Tab-separated table of C-alpha atoms and ligand atoms in Angstrom:
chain	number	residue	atom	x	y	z
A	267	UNK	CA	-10.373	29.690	9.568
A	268	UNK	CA	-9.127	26.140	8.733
A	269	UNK	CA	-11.231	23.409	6.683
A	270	UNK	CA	-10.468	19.913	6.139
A	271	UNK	CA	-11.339	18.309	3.000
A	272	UNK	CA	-11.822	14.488	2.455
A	273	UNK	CA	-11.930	12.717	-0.971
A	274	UNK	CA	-9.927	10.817	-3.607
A	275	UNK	CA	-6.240	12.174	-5.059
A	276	UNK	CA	-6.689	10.260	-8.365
A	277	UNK	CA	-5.918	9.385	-12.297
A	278	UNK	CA	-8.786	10.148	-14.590
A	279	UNK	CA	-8.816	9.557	-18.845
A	280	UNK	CA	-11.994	10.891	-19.786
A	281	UNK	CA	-13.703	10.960	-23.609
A	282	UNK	CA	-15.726	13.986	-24.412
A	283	UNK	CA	-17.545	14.942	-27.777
A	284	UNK	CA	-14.367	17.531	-28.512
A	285	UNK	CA	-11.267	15.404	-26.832
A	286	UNK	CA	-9.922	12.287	-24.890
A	287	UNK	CA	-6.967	12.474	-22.460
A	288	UNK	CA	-5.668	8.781	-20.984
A	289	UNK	CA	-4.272	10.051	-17.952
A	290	UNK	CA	-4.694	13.020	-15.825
A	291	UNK	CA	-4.857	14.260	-12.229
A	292	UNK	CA	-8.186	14.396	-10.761
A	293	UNK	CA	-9.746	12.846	-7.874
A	294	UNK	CA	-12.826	14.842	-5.748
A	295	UNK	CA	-10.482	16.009	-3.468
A	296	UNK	CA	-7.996	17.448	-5.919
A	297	UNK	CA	-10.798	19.555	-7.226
A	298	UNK	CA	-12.463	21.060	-3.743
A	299	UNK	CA	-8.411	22.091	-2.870
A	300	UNK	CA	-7.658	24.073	-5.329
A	301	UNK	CA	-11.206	25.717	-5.859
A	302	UNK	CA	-11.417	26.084	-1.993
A	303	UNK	CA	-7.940	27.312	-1.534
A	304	UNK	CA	-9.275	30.991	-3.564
A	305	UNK	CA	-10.620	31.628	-0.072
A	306	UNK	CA	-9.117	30.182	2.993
A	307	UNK	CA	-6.290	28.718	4.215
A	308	UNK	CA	-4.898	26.249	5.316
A	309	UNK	CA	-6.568	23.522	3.556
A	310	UNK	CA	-6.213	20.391	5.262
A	311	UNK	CA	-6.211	17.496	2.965
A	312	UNK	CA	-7.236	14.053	3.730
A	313	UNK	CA	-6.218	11.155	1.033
A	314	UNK	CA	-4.320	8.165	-0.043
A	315	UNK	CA	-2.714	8.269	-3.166
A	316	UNK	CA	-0.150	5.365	-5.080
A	317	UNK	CA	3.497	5.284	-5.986
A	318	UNK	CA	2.263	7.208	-9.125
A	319	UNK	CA	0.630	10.217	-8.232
A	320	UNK	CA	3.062	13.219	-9.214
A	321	UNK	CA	5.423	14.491	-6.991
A	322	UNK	CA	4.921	18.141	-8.670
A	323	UNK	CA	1.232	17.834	-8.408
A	324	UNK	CA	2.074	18.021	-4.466
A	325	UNK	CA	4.053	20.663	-5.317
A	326	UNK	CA	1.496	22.558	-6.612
A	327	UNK	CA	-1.010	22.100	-4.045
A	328	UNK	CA	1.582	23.024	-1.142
A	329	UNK	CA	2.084	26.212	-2.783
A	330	UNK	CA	-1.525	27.062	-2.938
A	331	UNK	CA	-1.979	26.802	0.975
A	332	UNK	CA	-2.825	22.658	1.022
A	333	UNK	CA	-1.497	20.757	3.601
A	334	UNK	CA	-0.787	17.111	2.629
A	335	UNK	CA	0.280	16.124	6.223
A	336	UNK	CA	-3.451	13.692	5.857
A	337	UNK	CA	-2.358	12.086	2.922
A	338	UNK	CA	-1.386	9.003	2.988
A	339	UNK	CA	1.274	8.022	0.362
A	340	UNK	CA	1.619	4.234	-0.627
A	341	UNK	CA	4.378	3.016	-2.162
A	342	UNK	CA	3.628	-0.382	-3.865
A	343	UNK	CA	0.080	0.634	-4.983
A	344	UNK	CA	-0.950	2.469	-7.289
A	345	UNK	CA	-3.476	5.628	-7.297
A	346	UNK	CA	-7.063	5.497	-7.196
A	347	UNK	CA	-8.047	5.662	-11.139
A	348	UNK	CA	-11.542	6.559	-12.730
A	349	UNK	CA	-12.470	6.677	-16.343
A	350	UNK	CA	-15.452	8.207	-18.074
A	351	UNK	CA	-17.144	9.321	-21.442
A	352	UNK	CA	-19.730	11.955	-21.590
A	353	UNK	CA	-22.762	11.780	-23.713
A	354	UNK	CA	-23.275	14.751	-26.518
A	355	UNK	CA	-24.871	16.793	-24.350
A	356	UNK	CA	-21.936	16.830	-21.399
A	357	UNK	CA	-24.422	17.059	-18.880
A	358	UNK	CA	-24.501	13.217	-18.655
A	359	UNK	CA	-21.616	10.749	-18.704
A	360	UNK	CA	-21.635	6.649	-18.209
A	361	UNK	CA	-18.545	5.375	-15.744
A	362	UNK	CA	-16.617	3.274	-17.887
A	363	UNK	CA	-13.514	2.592	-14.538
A	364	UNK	CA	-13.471	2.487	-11.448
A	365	UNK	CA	-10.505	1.206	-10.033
A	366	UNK	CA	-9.986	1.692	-6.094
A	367	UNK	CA	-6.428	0.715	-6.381
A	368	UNK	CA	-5.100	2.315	-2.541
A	369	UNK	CA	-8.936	3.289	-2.016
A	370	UNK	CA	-9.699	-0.324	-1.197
A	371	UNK	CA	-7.364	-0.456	2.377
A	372	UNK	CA	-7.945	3.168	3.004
A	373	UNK	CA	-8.657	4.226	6.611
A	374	UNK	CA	-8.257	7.586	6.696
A	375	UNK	CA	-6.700	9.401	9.836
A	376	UNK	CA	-7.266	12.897	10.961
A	377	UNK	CA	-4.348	14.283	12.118
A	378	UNK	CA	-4.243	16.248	15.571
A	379	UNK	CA	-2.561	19.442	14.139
A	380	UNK	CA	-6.263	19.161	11.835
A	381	UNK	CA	-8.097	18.915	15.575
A	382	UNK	CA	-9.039	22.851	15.014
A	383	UNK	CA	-11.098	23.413	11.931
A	384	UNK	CA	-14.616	24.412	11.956
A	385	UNK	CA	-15.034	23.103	8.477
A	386	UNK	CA	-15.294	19.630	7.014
A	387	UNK	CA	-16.007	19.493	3.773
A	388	UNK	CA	-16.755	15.359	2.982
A	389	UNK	CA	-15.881	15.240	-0.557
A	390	UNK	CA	-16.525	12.076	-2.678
A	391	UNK	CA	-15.427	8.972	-1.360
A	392	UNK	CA	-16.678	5.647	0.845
A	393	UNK	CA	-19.431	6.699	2.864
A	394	UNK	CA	-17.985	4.633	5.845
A	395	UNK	CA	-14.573	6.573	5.445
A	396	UNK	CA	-16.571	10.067	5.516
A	397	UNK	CA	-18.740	8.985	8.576
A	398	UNK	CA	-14.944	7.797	10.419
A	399	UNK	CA	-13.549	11.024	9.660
A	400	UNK	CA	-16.633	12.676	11.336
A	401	UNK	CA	-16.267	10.546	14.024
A	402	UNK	CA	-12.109	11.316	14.907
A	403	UNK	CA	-13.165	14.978	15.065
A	404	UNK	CA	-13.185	15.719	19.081
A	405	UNK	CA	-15.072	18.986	18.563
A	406	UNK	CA	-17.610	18.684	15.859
A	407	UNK	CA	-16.703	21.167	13.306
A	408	UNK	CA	-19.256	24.209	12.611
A	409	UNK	CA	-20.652	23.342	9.246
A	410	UNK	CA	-19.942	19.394	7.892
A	411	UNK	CA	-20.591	19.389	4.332
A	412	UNK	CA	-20.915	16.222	2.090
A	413	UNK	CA	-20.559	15.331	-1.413
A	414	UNK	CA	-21.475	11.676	-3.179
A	415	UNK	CA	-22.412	10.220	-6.259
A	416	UNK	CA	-24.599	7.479	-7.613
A	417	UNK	CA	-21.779	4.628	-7.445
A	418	UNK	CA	-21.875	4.774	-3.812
A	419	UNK	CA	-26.151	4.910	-3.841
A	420	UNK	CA	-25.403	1.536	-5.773
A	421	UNK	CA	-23.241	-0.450	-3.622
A	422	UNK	CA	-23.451	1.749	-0.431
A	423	UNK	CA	-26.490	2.667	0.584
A	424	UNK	CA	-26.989	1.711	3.747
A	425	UNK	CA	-23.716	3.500	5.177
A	426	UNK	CA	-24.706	6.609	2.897
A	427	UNK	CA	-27.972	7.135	5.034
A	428	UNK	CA	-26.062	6.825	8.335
A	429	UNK	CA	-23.870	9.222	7.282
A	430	UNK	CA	-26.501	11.366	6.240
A	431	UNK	CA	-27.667	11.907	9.596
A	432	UNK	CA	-24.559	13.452	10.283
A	433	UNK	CA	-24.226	16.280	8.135
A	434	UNK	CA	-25.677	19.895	7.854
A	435	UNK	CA	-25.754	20.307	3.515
A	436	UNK	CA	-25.520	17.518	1.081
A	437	UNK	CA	-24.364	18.247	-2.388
A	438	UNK	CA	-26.208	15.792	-5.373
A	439	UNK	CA	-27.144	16.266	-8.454
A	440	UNK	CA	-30.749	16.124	-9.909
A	441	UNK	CA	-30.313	12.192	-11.122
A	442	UNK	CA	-28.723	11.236	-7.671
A	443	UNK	CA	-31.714	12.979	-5.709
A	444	UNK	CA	-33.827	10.948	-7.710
A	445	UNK	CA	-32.356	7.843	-7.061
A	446	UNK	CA	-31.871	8.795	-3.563
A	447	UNK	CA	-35.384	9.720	-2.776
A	448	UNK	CA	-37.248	7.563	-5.509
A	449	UNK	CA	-38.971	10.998	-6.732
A	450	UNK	CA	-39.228	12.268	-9.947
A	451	UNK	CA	-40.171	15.935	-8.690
A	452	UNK	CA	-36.813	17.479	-7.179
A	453	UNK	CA	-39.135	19.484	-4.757
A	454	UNK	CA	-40.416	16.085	-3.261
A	455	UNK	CA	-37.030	14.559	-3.544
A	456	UNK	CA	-35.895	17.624	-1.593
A	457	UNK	CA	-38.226	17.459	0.896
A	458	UNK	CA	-37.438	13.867	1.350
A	459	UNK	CA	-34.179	14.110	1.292
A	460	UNK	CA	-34.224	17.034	4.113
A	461	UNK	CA	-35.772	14.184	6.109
A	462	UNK	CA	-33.278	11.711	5.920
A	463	UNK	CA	-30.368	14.330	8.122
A	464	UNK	CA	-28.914	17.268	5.881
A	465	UNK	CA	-31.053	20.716	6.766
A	466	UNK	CA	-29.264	22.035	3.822
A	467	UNK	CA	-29.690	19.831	-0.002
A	468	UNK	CA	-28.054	21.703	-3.010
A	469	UNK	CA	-29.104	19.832	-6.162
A	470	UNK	CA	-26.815	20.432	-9.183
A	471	UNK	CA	-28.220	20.660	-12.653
A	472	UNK	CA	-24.867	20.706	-14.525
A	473	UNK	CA	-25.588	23.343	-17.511
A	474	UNK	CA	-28.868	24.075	-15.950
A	475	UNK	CA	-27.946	25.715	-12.613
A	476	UNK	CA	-27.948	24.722	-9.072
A	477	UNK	CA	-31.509	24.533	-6.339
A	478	UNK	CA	-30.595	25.177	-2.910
A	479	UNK	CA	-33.431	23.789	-0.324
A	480	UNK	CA	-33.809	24.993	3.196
A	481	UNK	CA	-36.438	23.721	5.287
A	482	UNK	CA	-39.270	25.784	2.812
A	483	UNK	CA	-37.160	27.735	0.913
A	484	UNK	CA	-35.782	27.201	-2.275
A	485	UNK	CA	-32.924	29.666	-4.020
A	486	UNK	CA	-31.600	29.014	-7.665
A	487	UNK	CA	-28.616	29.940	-9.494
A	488	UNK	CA	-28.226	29.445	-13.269
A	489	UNK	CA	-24.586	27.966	-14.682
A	490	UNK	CA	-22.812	30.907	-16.779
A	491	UNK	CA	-23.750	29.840	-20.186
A	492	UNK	CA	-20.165	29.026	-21.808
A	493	UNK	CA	-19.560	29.129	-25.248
A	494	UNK	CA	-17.431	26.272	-25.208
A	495	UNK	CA	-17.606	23.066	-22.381
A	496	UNK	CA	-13.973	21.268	-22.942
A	497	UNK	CA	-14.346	18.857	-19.654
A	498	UNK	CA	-17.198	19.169	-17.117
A	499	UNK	CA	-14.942	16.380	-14.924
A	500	UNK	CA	-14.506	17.834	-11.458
A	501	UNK	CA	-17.057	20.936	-11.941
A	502	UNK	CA	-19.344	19.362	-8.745
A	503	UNK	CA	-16.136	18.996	-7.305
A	504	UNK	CA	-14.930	22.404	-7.865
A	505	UNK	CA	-18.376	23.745	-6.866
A	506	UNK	CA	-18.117	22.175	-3.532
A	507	UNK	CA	-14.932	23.616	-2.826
A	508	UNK	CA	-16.061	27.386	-3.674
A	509	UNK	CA	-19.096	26.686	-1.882
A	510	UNK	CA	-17.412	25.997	1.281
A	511	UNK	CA	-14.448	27.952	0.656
A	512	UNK	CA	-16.680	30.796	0.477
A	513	UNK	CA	-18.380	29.661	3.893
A	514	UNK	CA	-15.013	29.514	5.748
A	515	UNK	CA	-13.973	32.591	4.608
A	516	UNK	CA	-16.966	34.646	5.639
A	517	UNK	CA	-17.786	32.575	8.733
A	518	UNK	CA	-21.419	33.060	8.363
A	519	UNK	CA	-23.457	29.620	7.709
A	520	UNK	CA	-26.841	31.537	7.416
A	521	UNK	CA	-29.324	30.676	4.813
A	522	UNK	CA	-28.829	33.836	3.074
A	523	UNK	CA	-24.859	33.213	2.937
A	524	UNK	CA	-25.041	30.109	1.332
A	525	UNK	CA	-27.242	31.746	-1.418
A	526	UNK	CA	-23.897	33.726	-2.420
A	527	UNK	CA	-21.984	30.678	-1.279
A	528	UNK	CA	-23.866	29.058	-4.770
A	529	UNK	CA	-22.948	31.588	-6.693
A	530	UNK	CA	-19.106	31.165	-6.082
A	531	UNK	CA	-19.125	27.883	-6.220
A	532	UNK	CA	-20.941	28.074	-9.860
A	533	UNK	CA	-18.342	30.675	-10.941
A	534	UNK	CA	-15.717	28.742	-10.062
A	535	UNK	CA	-17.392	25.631	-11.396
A	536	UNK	CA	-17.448	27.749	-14.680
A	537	UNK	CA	-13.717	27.734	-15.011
A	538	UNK	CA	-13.029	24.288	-14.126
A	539	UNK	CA	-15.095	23.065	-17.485
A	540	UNK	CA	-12.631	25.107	-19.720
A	541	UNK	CA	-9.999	22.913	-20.193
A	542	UNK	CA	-9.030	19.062	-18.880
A	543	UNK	CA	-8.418	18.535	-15.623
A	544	UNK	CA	-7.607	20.866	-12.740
A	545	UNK	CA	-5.683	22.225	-15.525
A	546	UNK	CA	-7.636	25.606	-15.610
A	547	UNK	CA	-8.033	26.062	-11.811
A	548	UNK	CA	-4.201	26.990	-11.347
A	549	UNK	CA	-4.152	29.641	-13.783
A	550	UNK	CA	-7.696	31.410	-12.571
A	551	UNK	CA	-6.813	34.833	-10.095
A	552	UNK	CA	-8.853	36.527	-7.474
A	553	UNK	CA	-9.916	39.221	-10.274
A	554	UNK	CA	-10.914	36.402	-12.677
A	555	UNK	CA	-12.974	34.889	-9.656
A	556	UNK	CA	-14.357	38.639	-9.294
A	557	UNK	CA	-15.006	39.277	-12.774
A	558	UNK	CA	-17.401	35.953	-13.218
A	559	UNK	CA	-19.336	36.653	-9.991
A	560	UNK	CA	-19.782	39.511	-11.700
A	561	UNK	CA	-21.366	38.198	-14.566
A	562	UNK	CA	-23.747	35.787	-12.771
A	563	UNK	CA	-24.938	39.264	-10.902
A	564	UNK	CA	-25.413	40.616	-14.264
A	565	UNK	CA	-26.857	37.664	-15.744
A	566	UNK	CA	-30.270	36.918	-13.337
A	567	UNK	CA	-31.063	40.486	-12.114
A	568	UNK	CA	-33.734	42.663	-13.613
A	569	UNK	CA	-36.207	45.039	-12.768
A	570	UNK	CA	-39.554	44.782	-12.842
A	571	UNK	CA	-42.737	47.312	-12.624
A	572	UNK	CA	-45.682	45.145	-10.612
A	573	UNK	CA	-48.753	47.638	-11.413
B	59	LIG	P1	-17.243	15.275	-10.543
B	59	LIG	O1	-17.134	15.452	-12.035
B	59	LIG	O2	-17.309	16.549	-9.784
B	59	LIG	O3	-18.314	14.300	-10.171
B	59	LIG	O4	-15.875	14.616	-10.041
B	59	LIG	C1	-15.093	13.768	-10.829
B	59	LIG	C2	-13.887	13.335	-10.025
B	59	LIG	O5	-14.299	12.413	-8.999
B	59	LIG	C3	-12.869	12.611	-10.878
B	59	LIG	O6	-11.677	13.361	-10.894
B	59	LIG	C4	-12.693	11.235	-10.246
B	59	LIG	O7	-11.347	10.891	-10.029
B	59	LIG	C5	-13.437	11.297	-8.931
B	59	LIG	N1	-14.281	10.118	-8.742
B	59	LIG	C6	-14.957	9.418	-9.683
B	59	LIG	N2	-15.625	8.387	-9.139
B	59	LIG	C7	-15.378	8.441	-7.804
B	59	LIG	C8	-15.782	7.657	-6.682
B	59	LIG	N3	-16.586	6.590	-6.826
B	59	LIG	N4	-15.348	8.027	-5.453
B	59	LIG	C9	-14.562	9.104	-5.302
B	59	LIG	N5	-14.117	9.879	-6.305
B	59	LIG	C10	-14.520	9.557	-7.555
C-alpha cells in the first residue's frame, strides 16, 4: 500500500531553553518520511530541495523505503530554510525565518509511477501546491490527509479554505484552530472547522495530547509525559506521518482506526522530541515503536466500579 507525501526538504537552526543548533535537516516532509516509513512502503516523496541539501541525507531516506523520484533537485538555489526559538515552556515557539529559497518557483509534479497510491498525506507547504498535487492525481486516493500551520492562515487563507474542501482529516494544532475558526472553545472550533471540508479534524496540544473530532465524536490521547523535551521541531510532523503510516498499513480508515492511528502517531511523536532534528527517528526500531505504544496503553487505562 503506497502513500505519497508532500511538504518541504529543508534547513532548520532552532533555539530551545536547553540548546541551539544553526543548521540542520528538517523540513515537514523530512519528518512524515521517516516516521511514516515504520509502516509502509514505498514512500513517495514530493519536494524541491537546493544545491545544499545533503547528498547522504538522500541516502538515508532511500534506504528507509523513500522514493525521491518527486523531488525536485535545484542546482543554483539553495534549500528551503526555517528558523525558530521556543518559549520556556516548548509548547510555544515565535518564527524568527522563513526563507522559501527553491519554495518560491516550486510546482510540484506527481510522477506517473506515484499514479497508484491510495494515500496522500499533504504535509506542510503552499496551500495552492497541496490543492495541485490533489488535482494531478487521476484516481483520487482513499484517504487525503493535510497538514498546515499558522504562516499559511496569515498570508494564505483564501487558497487554504479551497483546499480544505478537498480533504478527508486536517491536522492543526489548538492555536491554529483558533485562528482558523475564530473560536476560543476547540469544540466550537471543531465543529466549525468540520464545516469548512475535512470530516476528520485532529487538534494537537503539543505536551497536552491530541482531540480527534468526527462528526459528534470526540477521542483523546495524552502525549507520553517525557522527562526531558530536547527539540519539539518536527513532532506534528512526525505525528502526521505515524498517523497515516499507521492508516496505510492497516488499510482501514474507520473512525475507530484512526483512534489507534493517534496513538502511533503520539508515540512516535514522543521520540522525535528527544534529540535535534530527525536525528532520533533513524535510530528508533519496530520494538522501540512497540514498547511506547505500550506505555500510552498503560498510561490512560483504568478500571472503574460504577455502583
Ligand atoms: P513542526 O514542528 O511539526 O511544525 O514542523 C517543523 C518543520 O516544518 C521544520 O523542519 C521546518 O523546516 C518546516 N516548516 C517550517 N515552516 C514551514 C512552512 N511555512 N512551510 C512548510 N514547512 C515549514
Amino acid at each position: 500500500m503506497s502513500l505519497i507525501t508532500v511538504g518541504t526538504m529543508a534547513f532548520d537552526a532552532i533555539e530551545t531553553p536547553f540548546g541551539k543548533v544553526d543548521k540542520i535537516v528538517g523540513g515537514s516532509a523530512t519528518y512524515v518520511a521517516y516516521a511514516a516509513s515504520n509502516f509502509v512502503k514505498p514512500i513517495n516523496q514530493i519536494s524541491i530541495i537546493g544545491y545544499d541539501f545533503p547528498a547522504e541525507e538522500l541516502e538515508e531516506m532511500k534506504k528507509r523505503g523513500v522514493n525521491i523520484d518527486g523531488v525536485e533537485i535545484v542546482s543554483d538555489k539553495k534549500s528551503f530554510f526555517w528558523s525558530g526559538k521556543y518559549h520556556m515552556d516548548m509548547n510555544s515557539r515565535d518564527t524568527l525565518i522563513t526563507d522559501l529559497n527553491v519554495l518560491e518557483d516550486f510546482n510540484p509534479i506527481v510522477p506517473d509511477s506515484y499514479q497508484d497510491s491510495e494515500f496522500l498525506m499533504l504535509g506542510n507547504l503552499m496551500p495552492k501546491l497541496q490543492l495541485s498535487v490533489i488535482q494531478q492525481m487521476k484516481v483520487r486516493p482513499k484517504l487525503i490527509v493535510m497538514d498546515t500551520m499558522n504562516f499559511w492562515m496569515d498570508i494564505a487563507l483564501e487558497d487554504l479554505k479551497v483546499v480544505l474542501k478537498e480533504v478527508d482529516v486536517l491536522l492543526v494544532n489548538d492555536a491554529e484552530a483558533r485562528q482558523l475558526s475564530g473560536e476560543v472553545s476547540l469544540v466550537k472550533a471543531a465543529n466549525k472547522i468540520l464545516e469548512m471540508g475535512p470530516r476528520f479534524l485532529v487538534i494537537k496540544k503539543g505536551e497536552h495530547g491530541a482531540l480527534l473530532f468526527h462528526e459528534s465524536h470526540v477521542f483523546f490521547a495524552p502525549a507520553l509525559p517525557l522527562e526531558e523535551v530536547i527539540d519539539p521541531t518536527g513532532a506534528g510532523d512526525t505525528f502526521a506521518g505515524g498517523f497515516i503510516g499507521h492508516l496505510a498499513k492497516t488499510k482501514d480508515i474507520s473512525f475507530k482506526n484512526m483512534k489507534t492511528a493517534i496513538i502511533v502517531g503520539s508515540a512516535l511523536a514522543s521520540f522525535c522530541v528527544e534529540k535535534f532534528g530527525p536525528e532520533r527517528m533513524k535510530e528508533i526500531t519496530k520494538s522501540d515503536i512497540d514498547q511506547r505504544i505500550a506505555q500510552f496503553v498503560d498510561l490512560v487505562s483504568f478500571d472503574i466500579d460504577l455502583v
